[in-house]
Amino acid sequence: MLIIGERINTSRKGLDEKVAERDEAFFRGLARTQFEAGAAYLDVNCGTRINTEIDDIAWLAQIVQDETGAPLSIDTPNPAAAESALKVHKGEARPIINSISGETERYNKMIGLLKEHGCGVIALVLDDEGMPANGAERFAKAQKLMDRLLGDGVPQGSIYLDPLVQPIASSIDPELSYGREVLWTLRKFKETWPELHCSAGVSNVSHGLPKRKILNQAFMVMCLEAGLDTAIIDPNDGYLMQLILAAEAIVGKDPMCANYIGAAREGKIEYWVKPEPAQ
Amino acid sequence: MLIIGERINTSRKGLDEKVAERDEAFFRGLARTQFEAGAAYLDVNCGTRINTEIDDIAWLAQIVQDETGAPLSIDTPNPAAAESALKVHKGEARPIINSISGETERYNKMIGLLKEHGCGVIALVLDDEGMPANGAERFAKAQKLMDRLLGDGVPQGSIYLDPLVQPIASSIDPELSYGREVLWTLRKFKETWPELHCSAGVSNVSHGLPKRKILNQAFMVMCLEAGLDTAIIDPNDGYLMQLILAAEAIVGKDPMCANYIGAAREGKIEYWVKPEPAQ
């Protein structure tokens, strides 16, 4: 599982102010903490700062990469902000643009950047007709978007297709489980495009419910089994990270259970793991 | 998920002696603890006590039912021991015989009891040719066993078909995930016999590996999503029980997430849950 650390996001409490104050030490800490916990990519999002996003995201990108060397998930719907972060991006690993979608304007603005920089891209199954209602609609929107991306020369292996996780609590049809629809969609994605990556904002599943971490953990395990290989999550939720290791061992993604056994030997698998306090 | 509490089993450390000493208070405690944690059935197994099993299992059955009123999972390959426990079984809920299999001798000895008492039965996909090697073999053995049980008049809804969980660490073929084979089999079972129950000894998955509880938790979540509706587990593993509630909410088995929200309101969903010490 490719882990994208989600914690550098100004929609989270107090972070907008920290960017305004240019609190470099704070963001270095947040970057390092996630990187050391196993995040391969770090997401940077300062979407709340509409007027200064272009400068802010470049500032964040530089600090995060200077501290960790990790490649970034550049999280913005604004192509100018994405370009600003791409310009300062360093290292051999390509950044991921988070995100493109089938919405005409967003697609047209982002596709040029993608082709120019050859980066990875998270592709949302969303288009001008709006959100998909179920698995079948997700897949139909995905087919259109994939045809377009592949037609524009973006290779399958550079695409991180996102089935759009909706909160289970928001379903008003008792016959329709938003959880099951996403799992069905993930299986269909992997079956149709074997080289594709699948990504998801797993924690959306629990929006509006109490004790969200437990729901996120259970859903992550199911998504991994269904084909998810990339996840934007809090890598400092130690229990979640352990469950990912366990799930990989169970479904044959960890040959001889070597990673799991190694993590246990190093004392990294514990029955009671306190997540880092929210920042 | 129908939970069968697994802890009254003389193969567990110290329990054989407790039966020999007729330590009633101990077993009352073990029964109550599991019942209060959410076990609907309680498994009783004194298979280590070969010479006295017939008396011992009846003694255990009486104490456990007197303390909790819960129906029992009568866990023995010995029809005489099963009959001895059935004779003292009380209450309206039918007991479950744990277990029958496709092995000729075992089948022939147990089927009479099943028909006479009209109880539920855990049916293992095991026959005279031995253990199944993969999902396809599991399903082939299941078809033969189901044909026989249904032919003998046992209704689908009384059968708890068990796909036989094998330890992932014991697979020597890197292409064959014992976890995935079981998940495939569970889906096939539910597809083929919609009224059937599926049961499994989930914790077998982690045999021989360190930090087993985490693996058992991840596998339980996957099995539930694949169709498992009955599980023989330790209901005092609070984290496992929470993950089951969360998983049910995600896959639409908990309408409006009512159970999950209720459990959270009652303070039963906690991020750090210490399991009861092993007994």
Coordinates of C-alpha atoms in Angstrom, one line a residue:
Chain A
M1 CA 0.0 0.0 0.0
L2 CA 1.4 3.4 -1.0
I3 CA 0.6 5.7 1.9
I4 CA 0.1 9.4 1.2
G5 CA 0.2 11.3 4.5
E6 CA -2.9 13.6 4.7
R7 CA -2.1 15.8 7.7
I8 CA -0.6 18.9 5.9
N9 CA -4.0 20.4 5.0
T10 CA -5.1 23.9 6.0
S11 CA -8.7 22.7 6.4
R12 CA -7.5 21.0 9.6
K13 CA -7.9 22.9 12.8
G14 CA -5.3 25.6 13.3
L15 CA -3.2 24.9 10.2
D16 CA -4.4 27.9 8.2
E17 CA -2.9 30.1 10.9
K18 CA 0.3 28.2 10.9
V19 CA 0.7 28.8 7.2
A20 CA -0.1 32.5 7.6
E21 CA 2.6 32.7 10.3
R22 CA 5.1 30.8 8.2
D23 CA 5.7 28.4 11.1
E24 CA 8.4 26.4 9.4
A25 CA 9.2 24.3 12.4
F26 CA 5.7 23.2 12.8
F27 CA 5.4 21.9 9.2
R28 CA 8.8 20.3 9.3
G29 CA 7.6 18.4 12.4
L30 CA 4.4 17.4 10.7
A31 CA 6.2 16.3 7.6
R32 CA 8.8 14.3 9.5
T33 CA 6.3 12.6 11.8
Q34 CA 4.3 11.3 8.9
F35 CA 7.4 10.3 6.9
E36 CA 8.8 8.3 9.8
A37 CA 5.5 6.6 10.3
G38 CA 5.6 5.2 6.8
A39 CA 4.2 7.8 4.4
A40 CA 5.9 7.4 1.0
Y41 CA 4.2 10.6 -0.3
L42 CA 3.2 13.7 1.6
D43 CA 0.0 15.6 0.6
V44 CA 0.2 19.4 0.7
N45 CA -3.1 21.3 0.7
C46 CA -3.7 24.9 1.5
G47 CA -7.0 25.3 -0.3
T48 CA -8.5 27.4 2.4
R49 CA -6.0 30.2 1.6
I50 CA -7.6 31.1 -1.7
N51 CA -5.9 34.5 -2.1
T52 CA -2.4 33.3 -1.4
E53 CA -2.6 29.6 -2.3
I54 CA 0.0 29.9 -5.2
D55 CA 2.7 31.2 -2.9
D56 CA 1.7 29.2 0.2
I57 CA 1.8 25.8 -1.6
A58 CA 5.2 26.5 -3.0
W59 CA 6.5 27.5 0.5
L60 CA 5.0 24.3 2.0
A61 CA 6.3 22.1 -0.8
Q62 CA 9.8 23.4 -0.3
I63 CA 9.8 22.9 3.5
V64 CA 8.3 19.4 3.3
Q65 CA 10.7 18.2 0.7
D66 CA 13.7 19.8 2.4
E67 CA 12.8 18.0 5.7
T68 CA 12.0 14.6 4.3
G69 CA 13.0 14.2 0.6
A70 CA 9.6 12.6 0.1
P71 CA 7.7 13.3 -3.2
L72 CA 4.5 15.3 -2.8
S73 CA 0.9 14.8 -3.6
I74 CA 0.1 18.3 -4.8
D75 CA -3.5 18.8 -3.6
T76 CA -5.3 21.6 -5.3
P77 CA -8.0 22.0 -8.0
N78 CA -6.2 25.2 -9.1
P79 CA -3.7 24.6 -12.0
A80 CA -1.8 27.8 -11.1
A81 CA -1.2 26.5 -7.6
A82 CA -0.3 23.1 -8.9
E83 CA 2.2 24.6 -11.3
S84 CA 3.7 26.7 -8.5
A85 CA 4.4 23.6 -6.5
L86 CA 5.6 21.6 -9.5
K87 CA 8.2 24.2 -10.2
V88 CA 9.9 23.8 -6.8
H89 CA 9.5 20.0 -6.7
K90 CA 12.7 18.1 -6.3
G91 CA 14.0 14.5 -6.4
E92 CA 13.7 11.5 -8.7
A93 CA 10.3 10.3 -7.7
R94 CA 7.5 12.1 -9.6
P95 CA 5.0 14.1 -7.7
I96 CA 1.3 13.2 -7.9
I97 CA -1.3 15.8 -8.9
N98 CA -4.3 15.6 -6.6
S99 CA -6.5 15.8 -8.6
I100 CA -8.1 15.8 -12.0
S101 CA -11.7 14.8 -12.8
G102 CA -14.1 14.5 -15.7
E103 CA -15.4 18.0 -15.2
T104 CA -14.6 19.7 -18.5
E105 CA -13.0 22.9 -17.1
R106 CA -10.9 21.1 -14.5
Y107 CA -9.8 18.5 -17.0
N108 CA -8.8 21.0 -19.6
K109 CA -6.8 23.1 -17.1
M110 CA -4.9 20.2 -15.6
I111 CA -4.2 17.9 -18.5
G112 CA -1.5 20.3 -19.9
L113 CA 0.4 20.3 -16.7
L114 CA 0.2 16.5 -16.5
K115 CA 1.6 16.0 -20.0
E116 CA 4.3 18.7 -19.5
H117 CA 5.6 17.3 -16.1
G118 CA 4.8 13.6 -16.7
C119 CA 3.6 13.3 -13.1
G120 CA 1.2 10.9 -11.5
V121 CA -2.4 12.0 -11.1
I122 CA -5.3 11.2 -8.8
A123 CA -8.4 11.0 -11.1
L124 CA -11.8 11.4 -9.5
V125 CA -14.9 9.8 -11.1
L126 CA -16.7 13.0 -11.1
D127 CA -17.9 14.9 -14.2
D128 CA -20.2 17.7 -15.3
E129 CA -23.2 15.7 -14.4
G130 CA -22.0 15.6 -10.8
M131 CA -21.4 12.8 -8.2
P132 CA -22.1 9.2 -9.1
A133 CA -25.0 7.6 -7.3
N134 CA -23.8 4.0 -7.1
G135 CA -21.1 1.6 -8.4
A136 CA -22.5 1.3 -11.9
E137 CA -22.4 5.1 -12.3
R138 CA -18.9 5.3 -10.8
F139 CA -17.7 2.8 -13.4
A140 CA -19.4 4.5 -16.3
K141 CA -17.8 7.8 -15.3
A142 CA -14.5 6.1 -14.8
Q143 CA -14.6 4.6 -18.3
K144 CA -15.2 8.0 -19.9
L145 CA -12.4 9.6 -17.8
M146 CA -10.0 6.8 -18.5
D147 CA -10.6 6.9 -22.3
R148 CA -9.9 10.6 -22.2
L149 CA -6.7 10.3 -20.1
L150 CA -5.3 7.3 -22.0
G151 CA -6.2 9.1 -25.3
D152 CA -4.3 12.1 -24.1
G153 CA -1.2 9.9 -23.6
V154 CA -1.3 9.5 -19.8
P155 CA -0.1 5.9 -19.1
Q156 CA -2.3 3.6 -17.0
G157 CA 0.5 3.3 -14.4
S158 CA 0.5 7.1 -13.8
I159 CA -3.2 7.2 -13.0
Y160 CA -4.5 6.8 -9.4
L161 CA -8.2 6.3 -10.0
D162 CA -10.4 7.3 -7.1
P163 CA -13.9 5.8 -6.8
L164 CA -15.1 8.7 -4.5
V165 CA -15.9 7.4 -1.1
Q166 CA -19.1 8.9 0.3
P167 CA -20.1 8.9 3.9
I168 CA -22.2 5.8 4.8
A169 CA -24.3 7.9 7.1
S170 CA -25.5 10.0 4.1
S171 CA -27.2 7.1 2.3
I172 CA -30.9 7.5 2.5
D173 CA -31.7 4.3 0.6
P174 CA -31.5 1.4 3.0
E175 CA -30.8 -1.0 0.1
L176 CA -27.8 1.0 -1.0
S177 CA -24.6 0.6 1.0
Y178 CA -22.1 3.3 0.0
G179 CA -19.4 1.1 1.4
R180 CA -20.3 -1.9 -0.8
E181 CA -20.6 0.3 -3.9
V182 CA -17.1 1.5 -3.5
L183 CA -15.7 -2.0 -2.9
W184 CA -17.6 -3.2 -6.1
T185 CA -16.1 -0.3 -8.0
L186 CA -12.5 -1.0 -6.9
R187 CA -12.8 -4.6 -8.0
K188 CA -14.2 -3.5 -11.4
F189 CA -11.4 -1.0 -11.8
K190 CA -8.6 -3.6 -11.2
E191 CA -10.3 -6.1 -13.5
T192 CA -10.7 -3.6 -16.3
W193 CA -7.3 -1.8 -16.0
P194 CA -4.8 -4.1 -14.4
E195 CA -1.9 -1.6 -14.4
L196 CA -4.0 1.2 -12.9
H197 CA -3.5 2.3 -9.4
C198 CA -6.5 2.7 -7.2
S199 CA -6.6 5.5 -4.6
A200 CA -9.2 6.6 -2.1
G201 CA -10.0 9.1 0.6
V202 CA -10.9 6.2 2.9
S203 CA -11.8 8.3 5.9
N204 CA -14.7 10.0 4.1
V205 CA -16.6 6.8 4.8
S206 CA -17.1 7.8 8.5
H207 CA -18.0 11.4 8.0
G208 CA -20.8 12.4 10.4
L209 CA -20.4 9.3 12.7
P210 CA -18.9 9.0 16.1
K211 CA -15.6 7.2 16.8
R212 CA -14.5 7.6 13.1
K213 CA -11.2 5.9 13.4
I214 CA -12.7 2.4 14.0
L215 CA -14.8 2.8 10.9
N216 CA -11.9 4.0 8.8
Q217 CA -9.8 1.0 10.0
A218 CA -12.5 -1.5 9.0
F219 CA -13.1 0.1 5.6
M220 CA -9.4 0.3 4.9
V221 CA -9.0 -3.4 5.4
M222 CA -12.0 -4.1 3.0
C223 CA -10.7 -1.6 0.4
L224 CA -7.2 -3.2 0.4
E225 CA -8.7 -6.6 -0.2
A226 CA -10.8 -5.2 -3.0
G227 CA -7.7 -3.7 -4.8
L228 CA -6.9 -0.4 -3.3
D229 CA -3.1 0.2 -3.5
T230 CA -2.8 3.8 -2.6
A231 CA -4.4 5.6 0.3
I232 CA -4.5 9.2 1.6
I233 CA -4.6 8.6 5.3
D234 CA -3.1 9.6 8.7
P235 CA 0.0 7.5 8.9
N236 CA 0.2 8.4 12.6
D237 CA -2.9 6.3 13.3
G238 CA -0.7 3.4 14.4
Y239 CA -3.5 0.9 14.6
L240 CA -4.5 1.6 11.0
M241 CA -1.0 1.1 9.8
Q242 CA -0.8 -2.2 11.6
L243 CA -4.0 -3.4 10.1
I244 CA -2.7 -2.5 6.7
L245 CA 0.4 -4.7 7.3
A246 CA -1.9 -7.5 8.6
A247 CA -4.3 -7.2 5.7
E248 CA -1.4 -7.3 3.2
A249 CA -0.1 -10.5 4.8
I250 CA -3.5 -12.1 4.6
V251 CA -4.2 -11.4 0.9
G252 CA -0.8 -12.5 -0.3
K253 CA 0.7 -9.0 -0.8
D254 CA 3.5 -9.7 1.7
P255 CA 5.3 -12.8 0.6
M256 CA 6.1 -15.2 3.5
C257 CA 4.5 -12.5 5.8
A258 CA 8.0 -11.1 5.9
N259 CA 7.0 -7.5 6.4
Y260 CA 4.5 -8.4 9.1
I261 CA 7.0 -10.6 11.0
G262 CA 9.7 -8.0 10.6
A263 CA 7.4 -5.2 12.0
A264 CA 6.5 -7.5 14.9
R265 CA 10.1 -8.2 15.7
E266 CA 10.9 -4.5 15.7
G267 CA 8.2 -4.0 18.2
K268 CA 6.1 -2.0 15.7
I269 CA 3.0 -4.2 16.1
E270 CA 1.3 -3.4 19.4
Y271 CA -2.2 -4.2 20.7
W272 CA -2.7 -0.8 22.1
V273 CA -1.6 2.1 20.0
K274 CA -2.4 5.6 20.8
P275 CA -2.6 7.8 17.7
E276 CA -0.7 11.1 17.7
P277 CA -2.8 13.9 19.0
A278 CA -4.6 15.8 16.2
Q279 CA -2.7 18.8 15.0
Chain B
M1 CA -22.8 -11.4 13.1
L2 CA -23.7 -14.3 15.3
I3 CA -20.9 -14.6 17.8
I4 CA -20.0 -18.0 19.3
G5 CA -17.8 -17.5 22.4
E6 CA -14.7 -19.8 22.0
R7 CA -13.1 -19.6 25.4
I8 CA -14.6 -22.7 27.2
N9 CA -12.2 -25.2 25.6
T10 CA -10.0 -27.5 27.6
S11 CA -7.2 -27.2 25.0
R12 CA -6.7 -23.7 26.4
K13 CA -4.0 -23.4 29.1
G14 CA -5.2 -24.6 32.6
L15 CA -8.8 -25.4 31.6
D16 CA -8.4 -29.2 31.6
E17 CA -7.5 -29.0 35.3
K18 CA -10.4 -26.7 36.0
V19 CA -12.8 -29.3 34.6
A20 CA -11.1 -32.1 36.5
E21 CA -11.5 -30.0 39.7
R22 CA -15.1 -29.3 38.9
D23 CA -14.4 -25.6 39.4
E24 CA -17.9 -24.4 38.8
A25 CA -17.3 -20.7 39.8
F26 CA -14.5 -20.5 37.2
F27 CA -16.7 -21.7 34.3
R28 CA -19.6 -19.6 35.4
G29 CA -17.3 -16.6 35.3
L30 CA -16.0 -17.5 31.8
A31 CA -19.5 -18.1 30.5
R32 CA -20.9 -14.8 31.9
T33 CA -17.9 -12.7 30.7
Q34 CA -18.4 -13.9 27.2
F35 CA -22.1 -13.6 27.3
E36 CA -22.0 -10.0 28.5
A37 CA -19.5 -9.1 25.8
G38 CA -22.0 -10.1 23.1
A39 CA -21.7 -13.8 22.5
A40 CA -25.1 -15.2 21.4
Y41 CA -23.9 -18.8 21.7
L42 CA -21.2 -20.3 23.9
D43 CA -19.0 -23.1 22.7
V44 CA -18.2 -25.9 25.1
N45 CA -15.3 -28.2 24.2
C46 CA -13.6 -30.7 26.5
G47 CA -12.0 -32.8 23.8
T48 CA -8.7 -33.1 25.7
R49 CA -10.6 -35.2 28.3
I50 CA -11.1 -38.3 26.1
N51 CA -11.9 -40.7 28.9
T52 CA -14.4 -38.6 30.7
E53 CA -15.7 -36.3 27.9
I54 CA -19.2 -37.6 28.0
D55 CA -19.7 -36.7 31.6
D56 CA -17.6 -33.5 31.5
I57 CA -19.4 -31.9 28.6
A58 CA -22.8 -32.5 30.2
W59 CA -21.5 -30.9 33.4
L60 CA -20.1 -27.9 31.5
A61 CA -23.3 -27.5 29.4
Q62 CA -25.5 -27.4 32.6
I63 CA -23.3 -24.8 34.3
V64 CA -23.0 -22.5 31.3
Q65 CA -26.7 -22.6 30.5
D66 CA -27.6 -22.1 34.2
E67 CA -25.4 -19.0 34.4
T68 CA -26.4 -17.4 31.1
G69 CA -29.4 -19.0 29.5
A70 CA -27.4 -18.9 26.2
P71 CA -27.7 -21.7 23.7
L72 CA -24.6 -23.8 23.2
S73 CA -22.3 -24.8 20.4
I74 CA -21.6 -28.4 21.4
D75 CA -18.0 -28.8 20.2
T76 CA -17.0 -32.5 19.8
P77 CA -16.4 -35.0 17.1
N78 CA -17.8 -37.7 19.5
P79 CA -21.5 -38.4 18.9
A80 CA -21.9 -39.9 22.4
A81 CA -20.5 -36.7 24.0
A82 CA -22.8 -34.6 21.7
E83 CA -25.8 -36.6 22.8
S84 CA -24.9 -36.3 26.4
A85 CA -24.8 -32.4 26.1
L86 CA -28.0 -32.4 24.0
K87 CA -29.9 -34.3 26.7
V88 CA -29.3 -31.5 29.2
H89 CA -29.7 -28.6 26.8
K90 CA -32.4 -26.1 27.8
G91 CA -34.2 -23.1 26.3
E92 CA -36.0 -22.3 23.1
A93 CA -33.0 -21.5 21.0
R94 CA -31.7 -24.7 19.4
P95 CA -28.1 -25.7 20.1
I96 CA -25.5 -26.0 17.3
I97 CA -23.5 -29.2 16.9
N98 CA -19.9 -28.3 16.2
S99 CA -19.3 -30.2 13.9
I100 CA -20.1 -32.6 11.1
S101 CA -17.9 -33.1 8.0
G102 CA -17.9 -35.1 4.8
E103 CA -15.8 -37.8 6.4
T104 CA -18.0 -40.9 6.1
E105 CA -17.7 -42.2 9.6
R106 CA -18.1 -38.8 11.2
Y107 CA -21.0 -38.0 9.0
N108 CA -22.9 -41.2 9.6
K109 CA -22.5 -41.0 13.4
M110 CA -23.7 -37.4 13.6
I111 CA -26.5 -37.2 11.1
G112 CA -28.9 -39.2 13.2
L113 CA -28.5 -36.9 16.2
L114 CA -29.0 -33.9 13.9
K115 CA -32.3 -35.2 12.5
E116 CA -33.5 -36.3 16.0
H117 CA -32.8 -33.1 17.7
G118 CA -33.4 -30.7 14.8
C119 CA -30.4 -28.6 15.8
G120 CA -28.1 -26.4 13.8
V121 CA -24.8 -27.8 12.6
I122 CA -21.4 -26.5 11.7
A123 CA -20.3 -28.4 8.6
L124 CA -16.6 -28.6 7.7
V125 CA -15.6 -28.9 4.0
L126 CA -13.4 -31.9 4.9
D127 CA -13.9 -35.4 3.6
D128 CA -12.2 -38.8 3.3
E129 CA -9.7 -37.4 0.8
G130 CA -8.6 -34.8 3.4
M131 CA -8.1 -31.1 3.6
P132 CA -9.0 -28.9 0.5
A133 CA -5.9 -27.3 -1.1
N134 CA -7.6 -24.2 -2.5
G135 CA -10.9 -22.4 -3.0
A136 CA -12.1 -24.7 -5.9
E137 CA -11.5 -27.8 -3.8
R138 CA -13.3 -26.2 -0.9
F139 CA -16.3 -25.5 -3.1
A140 CA -16.2 -29.0 -4.6
K141 CA -16.2 -30.7 -1.2
A142 CA -18.9 -28.3 0.0
Q143 CA -21.2 -29.2 -2.9
K144 CA -21.0 -32.9 -2.0
L145 CA -21.5 -32.3 1.7
M146 CA -24.4 -29.9 1.0
D147 CA -26.1 -32.4 -1.4
R148 CA -25.9 -35.0 1.3
L149 CA -27.1 -32.8 4.2
L150 CA -30.0 -31.3 2.2
G151 CA -30.8 -34.9 0.9
D152 CA -31.0 -36.0 4.5
G153 CA -33.5 -33.3 5.2
V154 CA -31.3 -30.8 7.1
P155 CA -32.6 -27.3 6.0
Q156 CA -30.2 -24.8 4.5
G157 CA -30.9 -22.4 7.3
S158 CA -29.7 -24.9 9.9
I159 CA -26.3 -25.4 8.3
Y160 CA -23.3 -23.3 9.2
L161 CA -20.9 -24.1 6.4
D162 CA -17.2 -23.7 7.4
P163 CA -14.7 -23.1 4.6
L164 CA -11.8 -24.3 6.8
V165 CA -9.4 -21.4 7.5
Q166 CA -5.8 -22.5 7.2
P167 CA -2.8 -20.6 8.6
I168 CA -1.5 -18.1 6.0
A169 CA 2.0 -18.9 7.3
S170 CA 1.7 -22.5 6.3
S171 CA 1.3 -21.8 2.5
I172 CA 4.4 -22.8 0.6
D173 CA 3.1 -21.6 -2.7
P174 CA 3.8 -17.9 -3.0
E175 CA 1.0 -17.6 -5.6
L176 CA -1.6 -19.1 -3.3
S177 CA -2.9 -16.9 -0.5
Y178 CA -4.8 -19.0 2.0
G179 CA -6.6 -15.9 3.1
R180 CA -7.9 -15.1 -0.4
E181 CA -9.0 -18.7 -1.1
V182 CA -11.3 -18.6 2.0
L183 CA -12.7 -15.2 1.0
W184 CA -13.4 -16.5 -2.5
T185 CA -15.1 -19.6 -1.0
L186 CA -17.3 -17.6 1.3
R187 CA -18.6 -15.5 -1.6
K188 CA -19.2 -18.7 -3.6
F189 CA -21.1 -20.3 -0.7
K190 CA -23.5 -17.3 -0.3
E191 CA -24.0 -17.1 -4.0
T192 CA -24.9 -20.8 -4.3
W193 CA -27.0 -21.2 -1.1
P194 CA -28.5 -17.9 -0.2
E195 CA -30.2 -19.1 3.0
L196 CA -27.1 -20.9 4.3
H197 CA -25.1 -19.6 7.2
C198 CA -21.3 -19.3 6.9
S199 CA -19.2 -19.9 9.9
A200 CA -15.4 -19.9 10.4
G201 CA -12.6 -20.3 12.9
V202 CA -11.2 -17.0 11.9
S203 CA -8.2 -17.1 14.3
N204 CA -6.7 -20.1 12.5
V205 CA -5.5 -17.6 9.9
S206 CA -2.7 -16.3 12.2
H207 CA -1.5 -19.6 13.6
G208 CA 2.3 -19.6 13.9
L209 CA 2.7 -15.8 13.5
P210 CA 3.4 -13.2 16.1
K211 CA 0.9 -10.6 17.3
R212 CA -2.0 -12.8 16.2
K213 CA -4.9 -10.6 17.3
I214 CA -4.2 -7.9 14.7
L215 CA -4.2 -10.5 11.9
N216 CA -7.4 -12.0 13.3
Q217 CA -9.0 -8.6 13.4
A218 CA -8.1 -7.8 9.8
F219 CA -9.2 -11.2 8.5
M220 CA -12.5 -11.0 10.4
V221 CA -13.4 -7.7 8.7
M222 CA -12.6 -9.3 5.2
C223 CA -14.6 -12.4 6.0
L224 CA -17.6 -10.4 7.2
E225 CA -17.6 -8.4 3.9
A226 CA -17.3 -11.7 2.0
G227 CA -20.4 -13.2 3.7
L228 CA -19.4 -14.6 7.0
D229 CA -22.4 -14.3 9.4
T230 CA -21.3 -16.6 12.3
A231 CA -17.9 -16.6 14.0
I232 CA -16.3 -18.6 16.7
I233 CA -14.1 -16.0 18.4
D234 CA -13.1 -14.5 21.7
P235 CA -15.8 -11.9 22.4
N236 CA -13.6 -10.4 25.1
D237 CA -11.3 -9.1 22.4
G238 CA -13.0 -5.7 22.5
Y239 CA -11.2 -4.3 19.5
L240 CA -12.4 -7.2 17.4
M241 CA -16.0 -6.7 18.5
Q242 CA -15.8 -3.0 17.7
L243 CA -14.4 -3.8 14.2
I244 CA -17.3 -6.2 13.6
L245 CA -19.8 -3.4 14.5
A246 CA -17.9 -1.0 12.2
A247 CA -17.7 -3.5 9.4
E248 CA -21.5 -4.2 9.6
A249 CA -22.2 -0.5 9.4
I250 CA -20.0 -0.2 6.3
V251 CA -21.5 -3.1 4.3
G252 CA -25.1 -2.2 5.1
K253 CA -25.9 -4.8 7.7
D254 CA -26.6 -2.2 10.3
P255 CA -29.4 0.0 8.9
M256 CA -28.8 3.7 9.5
C257 CA -25.7 2.7 11.5
A258 CA -28.0 2.4 14.5
N259 CA -26.1 -0.3 16.3
Y260 CA -22.8 1.5 15.8
I261 CA -24.1 4.8 16.9
G262 CA -25.8 3.2 19.9
A263 CA -22.6 1.4 20.9
A264 CA -20.6 4.6 20.6
R265 CA -23.2 6.5 22.8
E266 CA -23.0 3.8 25.4
G267 CA -19.2 4.3 25.5
K268 CA -18.6 0.8 24.0
I269 CA -16.5 2.0 21.2
E270 CA -13.0 3.0 22.5
Y271 CA -9.8 3.6 20.6
W272 CA -7.7 1.6 23.1
V273 CA -9.3 -1.6 24.3
K274 CA -7.4 -4.0 26.4
P275 CA -8.5 -7.6 25.9
E276 CA -9.3 -9.7 29.0
P277 CA -6.2 -11.6 30.1
A278 CA -6.0 -15.1 28.6
Q279 CA -7.6 -17.8 30.8

